[in-house]
Coordinates of C-alpha atoms in Angstrom, one line a residue:
Chain J
M1213 CA 48.3 143.2 130.1
Y1214 CA 51.1 142.1 127.7
V1215 CA 51.2 138.5 126.6
V1216 CA 54.6 138.9 124.9
T1217 CA 57.2 141.7 125.4
V1218 CA 60.2 142.0 123.2
E1219 CA 63.0 144.1 124.7
K1220 CA 66.0 145.6 122.8
L1221 CA 66.2 142.7 120.3
F1222 CA 69.1 142.4 118.0
N1223 CA 69.0 139.6 115.4
S1224 CA 70.9 138.3 112.4
L1225 CA 70.3 135.8 109.7
N1226 CA 73.2 134.2 107.8
G1227 CA 75.5 136.9 109.1
N1228 CA 73.2 139.7 108.0
P1229 CA 71.7 142.0 110.6
I1230 CA 68.0 141.7 110.5
H1231 CA 66.7 143.3 113.7
E1232 CA 68.2 146.3 115.5
N1233 CA 67.0 147.4 118.9
I1234 CA 63.4 146.2 118.4
D1235 CA 61.1 147.0 121.4
V1236 CA 57.6 145.8 121.0
N1237 CA 54.6 144.8 123.2
F1238 CA 51.8 142.4 122.3
I1239 CA 48.6 143.1 124.2
S1240 CA 46.9 140.1 125.8
G1241 CA 43.7 138.9 124.2
N1242 CA 44.4 140.8 120.9
I1243 CA 45.2 139.6 117.5
T1244 CA 48.5 141.3 116.5
A1245 CA 49.8 141.1 113.0
I1246 CA 53.5 141.4 112.1
V1247 CA 53.8 142.8 108.6
G1248 CA 56.5 144.5 106.4
P1249 CA 58.2 144.2 103.2
S1250 CA 59.8 140.8 102.2
G1251 CA 63.0 140.2 104.0
C1252 CA 62.3 142.5 106.9
G1253 CA 62.5 139.7 109.4
K1254 CA 58.8 139.0 110.2
T1255 CA 59.1 135.2 110.5
T1256 CA 62.5 135.7 112.2
L1257 CA 60.8 137.8 114.9
L1258 CA 58.1 135.2 115.3
R1259 CA 60.7 132.4 115.6
T1260 CA 62.7 134.5 118.1
I1261 CA 59.6 134.9 120.3
I1262 CA 59.2 131.1 120.5
D1263 CA 62.9 130.5 120.8
L1264 CA 63.4 128.7 117.5
Q1265 CA 66.1 131.4 116.8
R1266 CA 68.5 132.8 119.4
P1267 CA 68.9 136.5 119.2
L1268 CA 72.3 138.3 119.3
K1269 CA 71.1 140.5 122.1
G1270 CA 67.8 141.3 123.9
N1271 CA 65.1 139.5 125.8
V1272 CA 61.7 138.1 125.2
K1273 CA 59.1 137.9 128.0
I1274 CA 56.1 135.6 127.6
F1275 CA 53.3 135.7 130.2
D1276 CA 55.4 138.2 132.1
T1277 CA 58.2 135.7 132.5
N1278 CA 61.7 136.0 131.1
F1279 CA 61.8 133.5 128.3
T1280 CA 65.0 134.0 126.3
N1281 CA 67.4 133.1 129.0
A1282 CA 65.2 131.0 131.2
T1283 CA 66.0 127.5 132.3
L1284 CA 64.8 124.6 130.1
Q1285 CA 62.1 123.7 132.6
V1286 CA 60.6 127.2 132.6
K1287 CA 60.9 127.4 128.8
N1288 CA 59.1 124.1 128.4
S1289 CA 56.3 125.1 130.8
I1290 CA 55.8 128.3 128.8
R1291 CA 56.0 126.4 125.4
N1292 CA 53.1 124.1 126.6
K1293 CA 50.9 127.2 126.8
C1294 CA 51.8 128.3 123.3
G1295 CA 50.8 126.9 120.0
M1296 CA 52.5 127.5 116.7
L1297 CA 51.1 127.1 113.2
F1298 CA 54.0 126.8 110.6
Q1299 CA 53.7 128.1 107.1
Q1300 CA 53.7 124.7 105.4
G1301 CA 51.8 123.0 108.3
A1302 CA 54.7 121.0 109.6
L1303 CA 52.5 118.0 110.3
F1304 CA 54.3 114.8 111.1
S1305 CA 54.1 113.0 107.8
S1306 CA 54.1 109.5 109.1
F1307 CA 51.2 110.1 111.5
T1308 CA 47.5 110.5 110.6
I1309 CA 45.8 113.8 111.5
A1310 CA 44.3 112.3 114.7
E1311 CA 47.7 111.0 115.7
N1312 CA 49.2 114.4 115.0
I1313 CA 46.7 116.1 117.3
I1314 CA 46.9 113.5 120.2
F1315 CA 50.7 113.4 120.0
P1316 CA 51.3 116.3 122.5
L1317 CA 48.4 115.2 124.7
K1318 CA 50.0 111.7 125.1
E1319 CA 53.7 112.8 125.1
I1320 CA 53.4 115.7 127.5
L1321 CA 50.4 115.1 129.6
N1322 CA 50.2 111.3 129.5
I1323 CA 46.5 111.4 128.6
N1324 CA 45.2 108.0 127.6
E1325 CA 44.4 107.4 124.0
V1326 CA 40.6 107.2 124.4
D1327 CA 40.3 110.5 126.2
A1328 CA 42.9 112.1 123.8
L1329 CA 40.9 111.1 120.8
K1330 CA 37.8 112.7 122.4
I1331 CA 39.7 115.9 122.8
A1332 CA 41.1 115.7 119.3
A1333 CA 37.6 115.3 117.9
I1334 CA 36.6 118.6 119.6
K1335 CA 39.7 120.4 118.2
L1336 CA 39.0 119.0 114.7
D1337 CA 35.4 120.4 114.9
L1338 CA 36.6 123.7 116.3
V1339 CA 38.7 124.2 113.2
G1340 CA 35.9 123.1 110.9
L1341 CA 37.2 119.8 109.8
D1342 CA 35.2 116.6 109.3
M1343 CA 35.7 113.5 111.4
N1344 CA 36.8 111.5 108.4
V1345 CA 39.9 113.7 108.0
A1346 CA 41.2 112.2 111.3
N1347 CA 42.4 108.9 109.8
K1348 CA 44.0 110.5 106.7
Y1349 CA 47.7 111.3 106.3
P1350 CA 48.9 114.8 105.6
S1351 CA 49.9 113.8 102.1
E1352 CA 46.2 113.1 101.4
L1353 CA 45.0 116.5 102.3
S1354 CA 44.6 119.8 100.3
G1355 CA 46.5 122.9 101.4
G1356 CA 43.6 124.4 103.2
M1357 CA 42.9 121.3 105.2
I1358 CA 46.6 121.0 106.1
K1359 CA 46.5 124.5 107.6
R1360 CA 43.3 123.7 109.6
A1361 CA 44.8 120.3 110.8
S1362 CA 47.9 122.1 111.9
L1363 CA 45.8 124.6 113.7
A1364 CA 43.9 121.8 115.4
R1365 CA 47.3 120.4 116.6
S1366 CA 48.5 123.8 117.8
L1367 CA 45.3 124.0 119.9
A1368 CA 45.7 120.5 121.4
L1369 CA 47.2 121.8 124.7
D1370 CA 44.7 124.6 125.0
P1371 CA 47.3 127.3 124.6
D1372 CA 46.9 130.9 125.8
L1373 CA 49.1 132.2 123.0
L1374 CA 48.8 131.2 119.3
L1375 CA 51.5 132.1 116.8
L1376 CA 50.7 131.9 113.1
D1377 CA 53.2 132.0 110.3
E1378 CA 51.4 133.3 107.1
P1379 CA 48.2 131.3 107.9
T1380 CA 46.4 132.3 104.7
A1381 CA 49.4 131.9 102.3
G1382 CA 48.5 129.7 99.4
L1383 CA 44.8 129.6 100.2
D1384 CA 42.1 130.8 97.7
P1385 CA 40.2 133.9 98.7
K1386 CA 37.2 131.9 100.0
S1387 CA 39.4 129.6 102.1
A1388 CA 41.4 132.6 103.3
D1389 CA 38.2 134.4 104.3
S1390 CA 36.8 131.4 106.2
F1391 CA 40.2 130.9 107.9
N1392 CA 40.1 134.6 109.1
K1393 CA 36.6 134.0 110.4
L1394 CA 37.8 130.9 112.2
I1395 CA 40.7 132.8 113.9
L1396 CA 38.3 135.5 115.1
S1397 CA 35.8 132.9 116.5
L1398 CA 38.7 131.1 118.3
K1399 CA 39.8 134.3 119.8
E1400 CA 36.2 135.0 121.1
T1401 CA 35.4 131.5 122.3
L1402 CA 38.8 130.6 123.7
G1403 CA 40.1 134.0 124.8
L1404 CA 43.4 133.4 122.9
S1405 CA 46.1 136.0 122.3
I1406 CA 47.2 135.6 118.7
I1407 CA 50.4 136.9 116.9
M1408 CA 50.4 136.3 113.2
V1409 CA 52.8 137.1 110.4
T1410 CA 51.0 137.8 107.2
H1411 CA 51.2 139.5 103.8
D1412 CA 47.4 139.4 103.4
I1413 CA 46.1 142.9 103.7
E1414 CA 42.4 141.7 103.8
S1415 CA 43.3 139.5 106.8
L1416 CA 44.7 142.7 108.4
W1417 CA 41.5 144.6 107.9
K1418 CA 39.3 141.7 109.1
T1419 CA 41.2 140.3 112.0
A1420 CA 44.0 142.4 113.3
D1421 CA 43.5 144.5 116.5
K1422 CA 47.0 145.9 116.2
V1423 CA 49.7 145.8 113.5
V1424 CA 53.4 145.7 114.1
F1425 CA 55.2 147.1 111.0
L1426 CA 58.9 146.1 110.5
A1427 CA 61.2 147.6 107.9
E1428 CA 64.9 148.5 107.6
R1429 CA 65.7 146.4 110.7
K1430 CA 63.6 148.5 112.9
L1431 CA 60.1 148.7 114.3
Q1432 CA 58.3 151.3 112.2
A1433 CA 54.9 151.3 113.8
N1434 CA 52.6 149.4 116.3
L1435 CA 49.2 150.8 115.5
S1436 CA 45.6 149.7 114.7
M1437 CA 45.0 149.1 111.0
E1438 CA 43.1 152.3 110.5
Q1439 CA 45.9 154.3 112.0
L1440 CA 48.6 152.4 110.1
Y1441 CA 46.8 152.9 106.8
K1442 CA 46.9 156.6 107.3
S1443 CA 50.5 156.7 108.6
D1444 CA 53.0 159.1 107.2
N1445 CA 55.9 156.7 107.7
K1446 CA 57.5 156.2 104.2
Y1447 CA 58.0 152.5 104.5
V1448 CA 54.4 152.0 105.5
K1449 CA 53.2 154.2 102.6
E1450 CA 55.4 152.2 100.2
F1451 CA 54.0 148.9 101.5
F1452 CA 50.4 149.9 101.0
A1453 CA 51.0 151.9 97.8
S1454 CA 50.1 149.2 95.3
Y1455 CA 47.2 148.1 97.4
K1456 CA 45.9 151.7 97.5
N1457 CA 46.3 152.0 93.7
S1458 CA 44.3 148.8 93.1
K1459 CA 41.6 150.1 95.4
S1460 CA 41.2 153.4 93.7
Chain Z
M1073 CA 44.1 119.7 146.1
L1074 CA 40.6 118.5 145.4
N1075 CA 38.8 119.9 142.4
I1076 CA 35.5 118.7 143.5
N1077 CA 33.9 119.0 146.9
K1078 CA 30.5 117.7 147.8
F1079 CA 28.3 119.5 150.3
I1080 CA 25.0 118.1 151.2
N1081 CA 22.4 120.0 153.2
D1082 CA 18.7 119.4 153.8
F1083 CA 17.6 121.2 150.6
S1084 CA 20.1 120.4 148.0
T1085 CA 23.4 118.8 147.1
S1086 CA 26.1 121.2 146.0
I1087 CA 29.2 120.3 144.2
F1088 CA 31.9 122.9 144.6
L1089 CA 34.6 123.0 141.9
S1090 CA 37.9 124.6 142.5
S1091 CA 41.4 125.0 141.2
K1092 CA 42.4 125.0 137.5
W1093 CA 40.1 123.0 135.2
T1094 CA 42.7 122.9 132.4
I1095 CA 44.3 120.3 130.1
Q1096 CA 47.2 120.2 132.5
N1097 CA 45.0 118.8 135.3
F1098 CA 42.9 116.7 132.9
N1099 CA 44.0 113.3 134.2
N1100 CA 43.4 114.3 137.9
I1101 CA 40.0 115.8 137.2
Q1102 CA 39.0 112.7 135.2
D1103 CA 40.1 110.5 138.2
E1104 CA 38.0 112.6 140.6
I1105 CA 34.9 112.6 138.4
D1106 CA 35.2 108.8 138.0
S1107 CA 35.5 108.3 141.7
L1108 CA 32.6 110.6 142.6
K1109 CA 29.7 108.6 144.0
V1110 CA 26.4 110.0 142.8
S1111 CA 23.1 109.3 144.5
N1112 CA 19.8 109.7 142.8
I1113 CA 19.0 113.2 144.0
D1114 CA 17.6 116.0 141.9
N1115 CA 18.5 119.7 142.4
I1116 CA 22.2 119.2 142.2
V1117 CA 24.0 122.6 142.2
I1118 CA 27.4 122.9 140.6
D1119 CA 29.1 125.9 141.9
C1120 CA 32.0 127.2 139.8
K1121 CA 33.0 130.1 142.0
G1122 CA 36.3 128.5 142.9
V1123 CA 37.3 127.6 139.3
E1124 CA 40.5 129.7 138.7
L1125 CA 40.9 128.7 135.0
L1126 CA 38.7 126.9 132.4
D1127 CA 39.7 125.8 129.0
T1128 CA 38.2 123.4 126.4
A1129 CA 39.5 120.3 128.1
G1130 CA 38.1 121.6 131.4
A1131 CA 34.8 122.4 129.8
T1132 CA 34.7 118.9 128.4
S1133 CA 35.3 117.5 131.9
L1134 CA 32.7 119.8 133.4
I1135 CA 30.1 118.5 130.9
K1136 CA 31.1 114.9 131.7
L1137 CA 30.5 115.7 135.4
C1138 CA 27.1 117.1 134.6
N1139 CA 26.1 114.1 132.6
K1140 CA 26.6 112.0 135.7
F1141 CA 23.5 113.6 137.3
S1142 CA 20.7 112.1 135.3
K1143 CA 18.0 113.9 137.4
G1144 CA 19.1 117.4 136.4
Y1145 CA 21.6 119.9 137.6
K1146 CA 22.3 123.6 137.7
I1147 CA 25.6 125.4 137.0
V1148 CA 26.1 128.6 139.0
N1149 CA 28.8 131.2 139.4
L1150 CA 30.4 130.6 136.1
P1151 CA 32.3 133.7 134.9
K1152 CA 30.6 135.4 132.0
S1153 CA 33.7 135.1 129.8
K1154 CA 33.5 131.3 130.1
E1155 CA 29.8 130.9 129.4
K1156 CA 30.4 131.2 125.6
L1157 CA 33.1 128.5 125.8
L1158 CA 30.8 126.1 127.7
E1159 CA 28.0 126.8 125.2
K1160 CA 30.3 125.9 122.3
I1161 CA 31.5 122.7 124.0
I1162 CA 28.0 121.7 124.8
S1163 CA 27.0 122.2 121.2
L1164 CA 30.0 120.2 120.0
N1165 CA 29.3 117.4 122.5
S1166 CA 25.7 117.1 121.2
K1167 CA 27.1 116.4 117.7
K1168 CA 28.6 113.2 119.2
L1169 CA 32.0 113.7 117.7
L1170 CA 33.9 110.5 117.4
I1171 CA 37.1 109.7 115.8
K1172 CA 36.9 106.0 114.7
K1173 CA 40.3 104.5 114.5
S1174 CA 40.9 103.0 111.1
Y1175 CA 40.3 99.2 110.8
E1176 CA 43.3 97.1 111.8
H1177 CA 43.8 94.2 109.6
D1178 CA 44.5 90.7 110.9
S1179 CA 47.6 88.8 110.1
I1180 CA 46.3 87.0 107.0
S1181 CA 45.3 90.3 105.4
K1182 CA 48.6 91.8 106.4
L1183 CA 50.4 89.0 104.7
G1184 CA 48.3 89.4 101.6
K1185 CA 49.0 93.1 101.7
I1186 CA 52.8 92.4 101.9
I1187 CA 52.7 89.9 99.0
H1188 CA 50.7 92.3 96.9
L1189 CA 53.2 95.1 97.7
K1190 CA 56.2 92.9 96.8
M1191 CA 54.7 91.8 93.5
N1192 CA 53.9 95.4 92.6
N1193 CA 57.4 96.4 93.5
S1194 CA 58.9 93.6 91.4
L1195 CA 56.7 94.7 88.4
N1196 CA 57.7 98.3 89.0
F1197 CA 61.3 97.4 89.0
I1198 CA 61.0 95.7 85.6
L1199 CA 59.4 98.9 84.3
F1200 CA 62.2 100.9 85.9
C1201 CA 64.8 98.8 84.2
K1202 CA 63.0 99.3 80.9
Q1203 CA 63.1 103.1 81.4
V1204 CA 66.8 103.0 82.2
F1205 CA 67.4 101.1 79.0
S1206 CA 65.4 103.6 76.9
S1207 CA 67.3 106.4 78.6
L1208 CA 70.7 104.8 77.8
I1209 CA 69.7 104.4 74.1
R1210 CA 68.6 108.1 74.1
I1211 CA 71.9 109.2 75.6
F1212 CA 74.1 107.2 73.4
S1213 CA 72.3 108.5 70.3
N1214 CA 72.6 112.1 71.4
S1215 CA 75.6 112.4 73.6
K1216 CA 75.6 116.2 73.6
K1217 CA 72.7 116.3 76.1
F1218 CA 74.5 114.1 78.5
S1219 CA 75.3 115.6 81.9
Y1220 CA 79.1 115.2 82.2
K1221 CA 79.0 117.4 85.3
E1222 CA 76.7 114.9 87.0
L1223 CA 78.9 112.0 85.9
F1224 CA 82.1 113.5 87.2
G1225 CA 80.4 114.6 90.4
V1226 CA 79.4 111.0 91.2
I1227 CA 82.8 109.7 90.2
E1228 CA 84.3 112.1 92.7
T1229 CA 81.9 111.5 95.6
S1230 CA 81.3 107.8 95.1
G1231 CA 84.7 106.9 93.7
I1232 CA 87.6 109.1 94.8
F1233 CA 86.2 109.8 98.3
A1234 CA 85.7 106.1 98.8
I1235 CA 89.4 105.3 98.1
P1236 CA 90.7 105.7 101.7
I1237 CA 88.1 103.6 103.3
I1238 CA 88.3 100.8 100.7
S1239 CA 92.1 100.7 100.9
L1240 CA 92.0 100.6 104.7
L1241 CA 89.3 97.8 104.9
S1242 CA 90.8 95.7 102.1
F1243 CA 94.2 96.0 103.7
L1244 CA 92.8 94.8 107.0
I1245 CA 90.9 92.0 105.3
G1246 CA 94.1 91.0 103.6
V1247 CA 95.9 90.9 106.9
V1248 CA 93.2 88.8 108.5
I1249 CA 92.8 86.3 105.8
S1250 CA 96.6 85.9 105.4
Y1251 CA 97.1 85.6 109.1
Q1252 CA 94.6 82.7 109.4
M1253 CA 96.1 81.1 106.3
S1254 CA 99.6 81.5 107.6
L1255 CA 98.8 79.6 110.8
Q1256 CA 97.6 76.6 108.8
L1257 CA 100.4 76.7 106.2
K1258 CA 103.1 76.9 108.9
M1259 CA 101.9 73.5 110.2
Y1260 CA 102.7 71.9 106.8
G1261 CA 105.9 73.9 106.2
A1262 CA 104.2 75.3 103.1
D1263 CA 104.7 79.0 104.1
I1264 CA 105.5 80.4 100.7
Y1265 CA 102.2 79.2 99.3
I1266 CA 100.6 82.1 101.1
A1267 CA 101.4 84.3 98.2
Q1268 CA 99.5 82.0 95.9
F1269 CA 96.6 81.3 98.1
S1270 CA 95.9 84.8 99.4
G1271 CA 96.6 86.2 95.9
I1272 CA 94.0 84.0 94.3
I1273 CA 91.4 84.5 96.9
I1274 CA 91.9 88.3 97.1
L1275 CA 91.9 88.7 93.3
R1276 CA 89.0 86.4 92.7
E1277 CA 86.7 87.0 95.6
F1278 CA 87.6 89.4 98.4
G1279 CA 88.9 92.3 96.4
P1280 CA 85.7 92.7 94.3
L1281 CA 83.5 91.8 97.2
V1282 CA 84.9 94.2 99.7
A1283 CA 84.9 97.0 97.3
A1284 CA 81.3 96.3 96.2
L1285 CA 80.0 95.9 99.8
I1286 CA 81.5 99.1 101.0
V1287 CA 80.3 101.0 97.9
A1288 CA 76.8 99.5 98.4
G1289 CA 76.7 100.8 101.9
R1290 CA 77.9 104.2 101.0
T1291 CA 76.5 104.8 97.6
S1292 CA 73.2 102.9 97.3
S1293 CA 71.9 104.7 100.4
A1294 CA 73.1 108.0 99.1
F1295 CA 71.3 107.5 95.8
A1296 CA 68.1 106.4 97.5
A1297 CA 68.1 109.3 100.0
L1298 CA 68.9 111.8 97.3
I1299 CA 66.2 110.7 94.8
G1300 CA 63.7 110.1 97.6
S1301 CA 64.2 113.6 99.0
M1302 CA 64.0 115.1 95.5
L1303 CA 60.7 113.3 95.0
I1304 CA 59.3 114.6 98.3
N1305 CA 60.5 118.2 97.5
E1306 CA 58.8 118.0 94.1
E1307 CA 62.2 118.6 92.4
L1308 CA 61.6 115.5 90.1
D1309 CA 58.3 117.1 89.1
A1310 CA 60.0 120.3 88.4
L1311 CA 62.5 118.5 86.1
K1312 CA 59.6 116.8 84.3
T1313 CA 57.7 120.1 83.7
M1314 CA 60.9 121.3 82.0
G1315 CA 60.8 118.3 79.7
I1316 CA 63.9 116.8 81.3
S1317 CA 63.8 113.2 82.2
C1318 CA 65.2 112.3 85.6
F1319 CA 66.5 109.1 84.1
D1320 CA 68.6 111.1 81.6
R1321 CA 69.7 113.6 84.0
I1322 CA 70.1 111.8 87.3
I1323 CA 70.0 108.0 87.0
V1324 CA 71.9 107.1 83.9
P1325 CA 74.9 109.3 84.7
R1326 CA 75.1 107.5 88.0
I1327 CA 75.0 104.1 86.4
I1328 CA 77.7 105.0 84.0
A1329 CA 79.8 106.6 86.7
M1330 CA 79.5 103.6 88.9
I1331 CA 80.4 101.2 86.0
I1332 CA 83.5 103.3 85.5
V1333 CA 84.4 103.7 89.2
L1334 CA 83.8 100.3 90.7
P1335 CA 86.3 98.3 88.6
L1336 CA 88.9 101.0 89.5
L1337 CA 88.0 100.7 93.2
T1338 CA 88.1 96.9 92.9
L1339 CA 91.7 97.2 91.6
I1340 CA 92.6 99.4 94.5
S1341 CA 90.9 96.9 96.8
M1342 CA 92.9 94.1 95.3
I1343 CA 96.2 95.9 95.7
A1344 CA 95.5 96.9 99.3
G1345 CA 94.5 93.3 100.0
I1346 CA 97.6 91.9 98.6
F1347 CA 99.7 94.4 100.4
G1348 CA 98.0 93.4 103.6
S1349 CA 98.8 89.9 102.8
M1350 CA 102.5 90.8 102.1
V1351 CA 102.7 92.6 105.5
T1352 CA 101.3 89.6 107.3
A1353 CA 103.6 87.2 105.4
Y1354 CA 106.6 89.3 106.4
F1355 CA 105.7 89.5 110.2
S1356 CA 104.1 86.1 110.6
L1357 CA 106.2 83.9 108.3
G1358 CA 109.3 86.0 107.7
I1359 CA 108.8 86.1 103.9
D1360 CA 110.1 89.4 102.6
F1361 CA 108.3 91.4 100.0
S1362 CA 110.4 90.5 97.0
H1363 CA 110.1 86.8 97.7
F1364 CA 106.3 87.2 98.1
L1365 CA 106.0 89.1 94.8
A1366 CA 108.1 86.7 92.9
K1367 CA 106.0 83.8 94.0
F1368 CA 102.9 85.8 93.3
Y1369 CA 103.9 86.5 89.7
D1370 CA 104.8 82.9 89.2
S1371 CA 101.7 81.2 90.6
V1372 CA 98.8 83.6 90.3
S1373 CA 97.6 83.7 86.8
V1374 CA 96.1 86.8 85.3
N1375 CA 92.8 84.9 84.8
H1376 CA 92.1 85.3 88.5
Y1377 CA 92.4 89.0 88.1
I1378 CA 90.0 88.9 85.1
V1379 CA 87.5 86.8 86.9
G1380 CA 87.5 89.4 89.8
M1381 CA 87.2 92.4 87.5
V1382 CA 84.4 90.9 85.4
K1383 CA 82.1 90.9 88.4
S1384 CA 82.6 94.6 89.3
P1385 CA 80.5 96.2 86.5
V1386 CA 77.7 93.9 87.4
F1387 CA 78.0 94.8 91.0
A1388 CA 78.0 98.5 90.0
L1389 CA 74.8 98.0 88.0
V1390 CA 73.1 96.2 91.0
I1391 CA 74.1 98.9 93.4
T1392 CA 72.9 101.8 91.3
L1393 CA 69.7 100.2 90.0
V1394 CA 68.6 99.2 93.6
G1395 CA 69.5 102.6 95.1
C1396 CA 67.8 104.6 92.4
F1397 CA 64.7 102.4 92.3
Q1398 CA 64.2 102.6 96.1
G1399 CA 64.5 106.4 95.9
L1400 CA 61.8 106.6 93.2
I1401 CA 59.3 104.5 95.1
V1402 CA 59.4 106.7 98.2
E1403 CA 56.1 107.8 99.6
K1404 CA 55.5 111.4 100.9
S1405 CA 56.6 110.8 104.4
T1406 CA 59.9 111.1 106.2
V1407 CA 59.8 107.6 107.6
S1408 CA 59.5 106.3 104.1
V1409 CA 62.8 107.9 103.0
S1410 CA 64.5 106.3 106.0
N1411 CA 62.9 102.9 105.3
N1412 CA 63.7 102.9 101.6
T1413 CA 67.3 104.0 102.2
T1414 CA 67.7 101.1 104.6
K1415 CA 66.1 98.7 102.1
S1416 CA 68.3 99.9 99.3
V1417 CA 71.4 98.9 101.3
V1418 CA 70.1 95.6 102.5
Q1419 CA 68.9 94.7 99.0
A1420 CA 72.1 95.8 97.3
L1421 CA 74.2 93.8 99.8
F1422 CA 72.0 90.8 99.4
L1423 CA 72.0 90.9 95.6
I1424 CA 75.8 91.4 95.5
I1425 CA 76.4 88.2 97.4
I1426 CA 73.9 86.3 95.2
V1427 CA 75.6 87.6 92.0
D1428 CA 79.0 86.7 93.5
A1429 CA 77.9 83.2 94.2
I1430 CA 76.5 82.8 90.7
F1431 CA 79.8 84.1 89.2
S1432 CA 81.8 81.8 91.4
I1433 CA 79.9 78.8 90.2
F1434 CA 80.0 79.7 86.5
L1435 CA 83.6 80.9 86.5
A1436 CA 85.0 78.1 88.7
G1437 CA 86.6 76.5 85.7
I1438 CA 88.8 79.5 84.9
K1439 CA 92.1 79.1 86.6

């Protein structure tokens, strides 16, 4: 039912409180977006879900298992079923793209290189990259290709949950649009649950099944995009104000 | 638990798949597929009813299994939600996706590549020195634009903060040298000469060398890592777009700072070394401090001090140029920063010893 459950979360960043008593559920099989004004703690929430940030109080459950205070073994087994796409890609700069993708396959599952490369080839194709990208280094790729390569790596272990941190940031409208289509097709084909942090309102319309809206340290809404757009919540209205003006 | 079970009856051969066909079980499934003996029967039925989970790796394995049956097969009882996945993987498989590993060069080509790289780097170093020189001239002709803050910052971190470690290590070197000397001098009853011999060797050689070696380890690596990280972070590009030369703003202040700082550190090193020698002479030979110093003033000419001090600006130049150059030639990868930082230390240490040897030969006549 719920792929991720966040319970009574309190978080701070550099001594400043950033989340107060956040309770939110992410439905399995959905694409859920986390949005809000700058500094509201969207990325912090995403990082807390995957345990890159320890909360002050509260609990995160992933796949119905307590995650925040679980043992290392449990945490690692859950992590192996999650894939994360970082905002700048976070590809290993001394590895080629192929080596980046086969790294988790070799390190965690001890799959031999030949089979791992076959799997990597499929992942590359799934994200719409050509085979000749495989032997390139991250420094040789454009921004859009880096995002796709990072996505391919996050899909290496066939995760059930995908976490995306601003996936379309820095992409031109055409690339952003094709990335949105890619996310949708991956959700259909692989049955993924996806949680993404985004500023891109077009992405919200095109991909999000549900939108979690954060502002003033609290959860303001957890609605579909249609419902959110019409919401009376003052923070939501403020957020969409300039977008609405540009549309009218 | 078996993932594949064969069932042969009079009419057909069925293969029953069970358990989780996922990436986690990939190795096991591959082994089972490889060990499956296939006879030349048609009408193979692959029953997926027992498959609990199927992902892309599992679908890939399923297709590999199917391809073993050249006379045809039929997949039954695959959940509807997984049909799309299987279709996608079949379509990808038909594209014959293959990652070809990049060509690995033989040892001759590798050697050629290394030589070419080294020659390129040597040429780049000459160009680098030329840019440093131009920058120095620019700064001397317009000293208002000089970054004194950067200069004093480097003097503090590479100079003042290095005093404790240089003092300690020079003191210990002084102790060690003098102790070994004292053992020999005792045999000939020439105890008091310890002041002269240790004084000369510390002032001429060990004082400047110890200071330079420690500073090379500390500072050359710091410069390489700083400039390398700034390059990767595009901070050097940002400076350039503002019309500020990184040579003017970062490199030349460091050169000047090190040329100021290293002679002072050398002096401290010499003093600490002599002090170490005095302590050894007192405990090992019973020579008290005043006696030691009197002999020192009498027998150690100031020329030895000058010879030692003359080397230190040259060492400072070597340390800074090597460190900054290695930082500038860093490639956009984390391992490159690490490699170049290491290289900067190794090269600086190597060049310091070579320069010291050259000085020793040319200044041997000065006593």
